[in-house]
Structures are given as C-alpha cells and as structure tokens.
Short mmCIF file of C-alpha atoms in Angstrom, two decimals:
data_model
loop_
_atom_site.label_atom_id
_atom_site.label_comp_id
_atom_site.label_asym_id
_atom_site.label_seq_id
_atom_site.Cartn_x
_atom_site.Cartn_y
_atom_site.Cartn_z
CA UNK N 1 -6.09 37.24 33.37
CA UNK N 2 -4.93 36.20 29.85
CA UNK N 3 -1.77 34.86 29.56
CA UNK N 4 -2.07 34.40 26.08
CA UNK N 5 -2.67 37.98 25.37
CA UNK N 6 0.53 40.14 25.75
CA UNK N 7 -0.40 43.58 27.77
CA UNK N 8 -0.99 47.29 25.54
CA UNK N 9 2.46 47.88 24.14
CA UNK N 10 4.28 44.69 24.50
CA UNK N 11 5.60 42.93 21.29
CA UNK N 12 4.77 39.41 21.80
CA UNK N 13 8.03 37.35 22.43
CA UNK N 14 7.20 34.16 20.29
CA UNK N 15 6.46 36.46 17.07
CA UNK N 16 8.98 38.15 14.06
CA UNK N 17 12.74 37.26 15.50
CA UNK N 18 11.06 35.89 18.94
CA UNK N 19 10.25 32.55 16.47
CA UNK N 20 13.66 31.70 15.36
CA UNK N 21 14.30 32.28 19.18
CA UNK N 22 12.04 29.93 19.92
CA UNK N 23 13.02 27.18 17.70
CA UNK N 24 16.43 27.43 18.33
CA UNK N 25 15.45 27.02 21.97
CA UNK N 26 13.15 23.84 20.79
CA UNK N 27 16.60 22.14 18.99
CA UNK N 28 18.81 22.74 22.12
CA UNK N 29 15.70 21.06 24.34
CA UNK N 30 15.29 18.31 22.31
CA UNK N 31 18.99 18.01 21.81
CA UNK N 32 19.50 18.34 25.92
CA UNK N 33 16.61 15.62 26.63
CA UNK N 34 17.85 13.20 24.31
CA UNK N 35 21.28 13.21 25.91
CA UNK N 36 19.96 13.53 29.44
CA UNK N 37 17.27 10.75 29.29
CA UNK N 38 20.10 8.80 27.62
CA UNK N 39 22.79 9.51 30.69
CA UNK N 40 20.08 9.08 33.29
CA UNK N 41 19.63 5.42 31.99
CA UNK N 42 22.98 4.05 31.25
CA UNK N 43 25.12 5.83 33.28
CA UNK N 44 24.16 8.34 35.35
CA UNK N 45 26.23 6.50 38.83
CA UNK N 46 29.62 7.24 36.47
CA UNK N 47 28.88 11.44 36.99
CA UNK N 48 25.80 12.19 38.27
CA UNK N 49 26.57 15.82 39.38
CA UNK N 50 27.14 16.53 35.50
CA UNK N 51 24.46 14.18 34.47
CA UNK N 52 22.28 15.88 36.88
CA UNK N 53 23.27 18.90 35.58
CA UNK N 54 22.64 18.02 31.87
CA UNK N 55 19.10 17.20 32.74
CA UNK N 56 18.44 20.47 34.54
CA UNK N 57 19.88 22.27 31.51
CA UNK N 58 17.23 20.41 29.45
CA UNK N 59 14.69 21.35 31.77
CA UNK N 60 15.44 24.77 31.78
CA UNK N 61 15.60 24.93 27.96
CA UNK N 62 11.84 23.08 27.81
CA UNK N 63 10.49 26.01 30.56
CA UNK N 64 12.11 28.56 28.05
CA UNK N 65 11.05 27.19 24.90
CA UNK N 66 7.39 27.14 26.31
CA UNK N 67 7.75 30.41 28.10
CA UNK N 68 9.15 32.32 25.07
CA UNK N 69 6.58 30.63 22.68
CA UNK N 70 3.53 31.24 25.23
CA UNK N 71 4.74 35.24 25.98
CA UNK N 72 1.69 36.15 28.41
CA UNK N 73 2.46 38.01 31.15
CA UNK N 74 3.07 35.42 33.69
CA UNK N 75 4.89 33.35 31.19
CA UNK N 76 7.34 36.54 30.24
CA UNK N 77 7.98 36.01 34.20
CA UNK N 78 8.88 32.35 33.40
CA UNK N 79 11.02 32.86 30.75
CA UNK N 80 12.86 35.82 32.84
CA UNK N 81 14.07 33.66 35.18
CA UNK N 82 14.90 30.73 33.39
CA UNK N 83 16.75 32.57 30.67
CA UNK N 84 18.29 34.49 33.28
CA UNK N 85 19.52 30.97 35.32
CA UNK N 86 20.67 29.63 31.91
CA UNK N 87 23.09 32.77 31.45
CA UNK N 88 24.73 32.11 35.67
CA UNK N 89 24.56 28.44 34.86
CA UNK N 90 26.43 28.23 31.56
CA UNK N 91 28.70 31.01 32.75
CA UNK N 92 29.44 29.25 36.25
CA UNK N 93 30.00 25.68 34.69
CA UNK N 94 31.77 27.39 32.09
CA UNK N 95 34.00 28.32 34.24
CA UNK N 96 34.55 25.81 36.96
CA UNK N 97 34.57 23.74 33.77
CA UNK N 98 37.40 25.56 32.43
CA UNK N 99 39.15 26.02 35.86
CA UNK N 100 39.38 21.78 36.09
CA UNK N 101 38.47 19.98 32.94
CA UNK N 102 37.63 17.22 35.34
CA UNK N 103 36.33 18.96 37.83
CA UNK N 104 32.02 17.14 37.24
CA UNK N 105 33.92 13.95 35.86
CA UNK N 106 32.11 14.22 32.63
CA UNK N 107 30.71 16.76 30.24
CA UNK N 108 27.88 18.51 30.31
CA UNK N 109 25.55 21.01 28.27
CA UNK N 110 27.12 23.58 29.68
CA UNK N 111 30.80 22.20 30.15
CA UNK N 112 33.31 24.68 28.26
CA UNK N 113 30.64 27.00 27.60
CA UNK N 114 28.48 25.07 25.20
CA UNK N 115 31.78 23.47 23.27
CA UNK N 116 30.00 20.56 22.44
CA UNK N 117 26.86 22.70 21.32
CA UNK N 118 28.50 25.40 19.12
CA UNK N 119 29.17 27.54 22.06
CA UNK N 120 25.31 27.98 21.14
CA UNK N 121 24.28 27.36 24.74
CA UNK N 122 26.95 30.54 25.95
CA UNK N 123 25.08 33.04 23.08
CA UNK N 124 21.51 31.77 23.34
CA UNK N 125 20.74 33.38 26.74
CA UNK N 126 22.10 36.91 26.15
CA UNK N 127 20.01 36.96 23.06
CA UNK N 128 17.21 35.62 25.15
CA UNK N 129 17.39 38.39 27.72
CA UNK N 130 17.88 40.71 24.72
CA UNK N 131 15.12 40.16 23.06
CA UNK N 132 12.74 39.78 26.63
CA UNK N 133 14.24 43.63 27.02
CA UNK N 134 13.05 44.58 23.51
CA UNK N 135 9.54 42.85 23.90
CA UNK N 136 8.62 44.00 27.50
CA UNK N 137 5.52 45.87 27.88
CA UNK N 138 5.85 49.83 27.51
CA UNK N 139 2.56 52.06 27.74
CA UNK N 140 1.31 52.39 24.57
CA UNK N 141 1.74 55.75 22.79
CA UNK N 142 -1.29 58.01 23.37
CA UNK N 143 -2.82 56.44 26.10
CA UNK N 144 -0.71 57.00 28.85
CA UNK N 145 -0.95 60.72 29.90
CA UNK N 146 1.34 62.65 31.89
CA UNK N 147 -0.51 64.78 34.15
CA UNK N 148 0.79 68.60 33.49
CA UNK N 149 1.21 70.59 36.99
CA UNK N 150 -0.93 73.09 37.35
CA UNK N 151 0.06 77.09 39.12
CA UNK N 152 -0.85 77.26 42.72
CA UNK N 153 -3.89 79.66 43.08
CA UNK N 154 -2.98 83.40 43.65
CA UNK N 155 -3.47 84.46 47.26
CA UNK N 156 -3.44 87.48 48.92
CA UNK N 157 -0.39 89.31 49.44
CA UNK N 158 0.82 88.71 53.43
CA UNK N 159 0.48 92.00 55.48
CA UNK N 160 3.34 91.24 57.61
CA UNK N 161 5.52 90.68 54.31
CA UNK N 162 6.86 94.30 53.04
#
C-alpha cells in the first residue's frame, strides 16, 4: 500500500491549512528537542520525571510533525494517536501542574498548560484533531452507491388466508 497517497476522498493532511499545521508542529519539535537534549545533559538527576517528560513531549511532537506532513493512511493512524496523547498529556500535566506548582520539581513543555510556550502546546492538539476530523477519508461523491431495495416478488394469494 501507498502511504504517500491519501485514499479516494481524503484531503491530504500536510496540504492548504494542514502546512501551517505542520510547521507550527516543526517549531514546537525543534523548540522541545533543544530544551530536552539540553536537560538530559546538564541536569536531568535535578528532575528527571519532568525532564523525562519534556523529552517525550519532543518526541511526540517529531512523530506528529512527520505524521501530519507524511498523511498516508498508516501515518493518519500515527498522527491520531500522538495528537490524541499530546491533548491527555498537556491536559493531565496541566493540571497536576496546576494542582502543585512543584509537584515534577521543575517545568516542563507541558507544565501550566504550555505557559512557557504561549499556551501553544494546550491549542495545538485540538486543532490537530480538528483538522485530522476534517481531512479523514469519506467515499468520494459518485462512486459509492447505495444499493436501492428492491419489492419482494408477488406471490400467490394463501388459500387458507380469507
């Protein structure tokens, strides 16, 4: 199968809007490497649950990036789920984050809901899974045909029915 190729019907999900999607996902990847790869060097036994967390945010934003850019069927499946665990992830640290401030000992990408990105990381999924919704594969219009239900036969009348 083609991955490259999106299936009769689907708007591909790297084209029109799907391309500022895409390189606003490719500024928040680079952005979440660079300041993962950093925290994983210098300091990563201060916090590692948030630095740990920081670089799966970056790795989920790389699989997105790629997924949304790619848009082939199995790659729609990719970017499903990982746009999907960015939404529970920033919404869960989000919260636990606002809950107790302190509560990973430092911040992360997704600490206060993307504070220290714009709140960009709290919008950027919901738009994802927006525009995923939008671009999914429909049947394309005249080619899928609805079968129409045709009248049973006549039969003769039942004798034993007056």
């Amino acid at each position: 199968m083609n991955d490259a190729a999106p299936k009769s019907g689907a708007r591909r999900t790297g084209s029109g809007f799907g391309r500022l999607l895409v390189t606003v996902y490719g500024i928040l990847a680079f952005a979440a490497i660079g300041r993962s790869s950093y925290e994983l060097a210098t300091k990563f036994s201060d916090a590692p649950v948030a630095y740990s967390l920081s670089t799966l945010s970056a790795v989920v934003y790389v699989l997105a990036t790629v997924a949304l850019a790619k848009g082939g069927p199995r790659w729609r499946v990719v970017a499903w789920v990982t746009v999907g665990f960015e939404a529970v992830g920033v919404l869960a640290v989000g919260t636990a984050s606002a809950v107790s401030p302190d509560v990973f000992g430092e911040t992360t990408v997704w600490s206060g809901f993307g504070q220290g990105y714009g709140y960009v990381p709290l919008v950027l999924p919901f738009v994802g899974l927006w525009w995923l919704w939008r671009t999914r594969p429909r049947p394309h219009d005249g080619t899928h045909v609805t079968p129409t239900p045709t009248a049973p036969e006549p039969s003769a009348p039942d004798p034993e029915v007056r």
